XYZ file of C-alpha atoms in Angstrom:
188
model
C 28.052 -11.946 -19.227
C 25.464 -9.246 -18.708
C 26.460 -5.652 -19.238
C 25.063 -3.330 -16.589
C 22.721 -0.604 -17.740
C 23.554 3.058 -17.440
C 23.806 4.579 -13.994
C 21.056 6.991 -13.018
C 21.831 10.664 -13.446
C 21.900 12.842 -10.311
C 18.671 14.611 -11.333
C 16.776 11.295 -11.188
C 17.908 10.308 -7.686
C 15.605 10.837 -4.712
C 16.957 12.554 -1.624
C 15.543 10.045 0.877
C 16.249 12.073 4.060
C 14.424 15.076 2.556
C 11.565 12.848 1.401
C 11.106 11.371 4.882
C 11.385 14.835 6.446
C 8.627 16.044 4.095
C 6.507 13.022 5.139
C 6.522 14.281 8.742
C 6.748 18.063 8.272
C 4.340 18.879 5.426
C 0.622 18.803 6.097
C -2.087 18.492 3.454
C -4.455 21.359 2.750
C -7.919 19.740 2.707
C -9.101 22.447 0.293
C -6.414 21.543 -2.249
C -7.709 18.626 -4.399
C -4.200 17.293 -5.103
C -3.520 17.014 -1.372
C -6.691 15.132 -0.430
C -6.905 11.371 0.056
C -7.830 9.888 -3.302
C -8.135 6.149 -3.834
C -7.260 5.037 -7.346
C -7.438 1.510 -8.684
C -6.547 -0.119 -5.378
C -5.281 2.521 -3.001
C -4.008 5.999 -2.237
C -0.720 7.050 -3.837
C 1.305 10.235 -3.765
C 4.544 11.919 -2.775
C 5.503 13.601 0.469
C 7.196 16.341 -1.563
C 3.827 17.654 -2.802
C 1.880 16.916 0.415
C -0.114 14.092 -1.162
C 1.335 11.221 0.941
C 2.207 12.302 4.473
C 1.862 11.283 8.095
C -1.548 13.003 8.257
C -2.797 11.008 5.242
C -1.686 7.648 6.622
C -3.022 8.322 10.118
C -6.387 9.388 8.668
C -6.609 6.518 6.171
C -5.687 3.976 8.839
C -8.303 5.374 11.214
C -10.840 5.307 8.368
C -9.975 1.631 7.763
C -10.476 0.929 11.483
C -13.878 2.650 11.296
C -14.746 0.758 8.101
C -13.799 -2.579 9.732
C -16.161 -1.787 12.608
C -18.975 -0.874 10.212
C -18.492 -4.220 8.416
C -18.050 -6.283 11.628
C -14.525 -7.339 10.610
C -13.082 -8.458 13.939
C -10.114 -10.665 13.065
C -6.505 -9.538 12.856
C -5.281 -7.065 10.278
C -2.226 -8.118 8.260
C 0.167 -5.189 7.672
C 2.801 -5.405 4.933
C 5.212 -3.049 3.206
C 7.568 -2.862 0.248
C 11.007 -1.238 -0.146
C 9.944 2.267 -1.280
C 11.415 5.021 0.911
C 8.033 6.152 2.287
C 6.918 2.632 3.200
C 8.783 2.490 6.515
C 7.442 5.782 7.941
C 3.944 4.893 6.687
C 4.250 1.469 8.345
C 5.123 3.156 11.655
C 2.215 5.607 11.407
C -0.259 2.849 10.531
C 0.970 0.605 13.335
C 0.570 3.440 15.861
C -3.060 4.038 14.803
C -3.867 0.321 14.794
C -2.328 -0.103 18.271
C -4.252 2.921 19.595
C -7.456 1.207 18.391
C -6.479 -2.172 19.891
C -6.476 -3.854 16.467
C -4.600 -7.156 16.518
C -1.972 -6.630 13.824
C 0.048 -9.326 12.087
C 3.410 -8.381 10.540
C 6.168 -10.336 8.847
C 7.903 -12.547 11.433
C 11.316 -11.322 10.242
C 10.645 -7.825 11.653
C 12.532 -7.235 14.859
C 14.729 -10.299 14.434
C 17.605 -8.362 12.917
C 16.383 -9.393 9.472
C 14.475 -6.250 8.483
C 15.725 -6.618 4.903
C 13.715 -9.832 4.745
C 10.575 -8.284 6.229
C 9.371 -6.756 2.980
C 6.156 -8.416 1.908
C 4.814 -8.389 -1.654
C 1.111 -7.812 -2.193
C 0.391 -11.430 -3.242
C 1.902 -12.691 0.039
C -0.414 -10.398 2.026
C -3.403 -11.632 0.022
C -2.328 -15.241 0.614
C -2.016 -14.640 4.362
C -5.547 -13.198 4.497
C -7.037 -16.037 2.462
C -5.200 -18.708 4.455
C -6.316 -17.201 7.761
C -9.940 -16.909 6.612
C -10.154 -20.265 4.788
C -11.964 -22.318 7.447
C -13.581 -19.472 9.370
C -17.210 -18.496 9.665
C -16.473 -15.305 11.653
C -13.624 -13.127 12.968
C -12.253 -12.633 9.457
C -8.890 -10.994 8.793
C -8.133 -8.234 6.310
C -5.021 -6.248 5.512
C -3.117 -3.172 4.472
C -0.193 -3.250 2.083
C 2.049 -0.205 1.889
C 3.290 0.053 -1.685
C 2.859 2.402 -4.622
C 3.526 -0.622 -6.848
C 5.193 0.543 -10.051
C 5.102 4.270 -9.238
C 8.311 6.346 -9.006
C 10.687 5.982 -6.034
C 9.504 9.210 -4.377
C 5.924 7.935 -4.196
C 4.217 6.077 -1.413
C 1.134 3.906 -1.642
C -1.419 2.596 0.847
C -3.869 -0.150 -0.116
C -6.652 -1.902 1.764
C -7.418 -5.586 1.178
C -10.726 -6.807 2.654
C -11.353 -10.383 3.873
C -11.564 -11.692 0.285
C -7.815 -10.992 0.004
C -8.098 -8.918 -3.153
C -8.103 -5.182 -3.603
C -11.015 -3.396 -1.984
C -13.935 -2.567 -4.260
C -15.037 0.967 -5.060
C -17.730 0.953 -2.377
C -15.116 0.284 0.330
C -12.452 2.605 -1.056
C -14.903 5.482 -1.505
C -16.120 5.028 2.090
C -12.517 4.991 3.385
C -11.503 7.944 1.185
C -14.449 10.072 2.351
C -13.893 9.216 6.026
C -10.136 9.914 5.786
C -10.771 13.315 4.206
C -13.278 14.113 6.978
C -10.608 13.263 9.558
C -7.972 15.407 7.842
C -10.391 18.336 7.529
C -11.210 18.200 11.242
């Protein structure tokens, strides 16, 4: 029989309603380096509490990805996935709104909207597999994707990652282009 580990202490728990409120109510200061879009190894990560992962960030990053897709002639569907972190659901909604406004065909987990939302969480490897499977026999109209996850970061963090048609994380050339464009959008 396994013995459960210690329960978390109250000071380590995240107040999810306050976190989501901060996602929508705080706005980044484009002159504050810690509040700008900054792509790390494979995406942008931050917390709504310190205005480094908010509605403005996700709207700008998603629009930058739309602009990047156009610049690269990526015309297939975009696969959109999310994990269970508290900021993933509001970020998913923001991203979907921007993609819809740009008429981007968006593919989401088939469990969404079927009363099985708990099953609609999609790990990064499944998103990569979906992109590769879709693109396998194609010569054009390639798919790409966005996965909303901060991976191993703390519960109060959100993460937003772009996967190009090769299914893997975007390279530095792509992420720098997206980062710069997103910061331009936020600044304007």
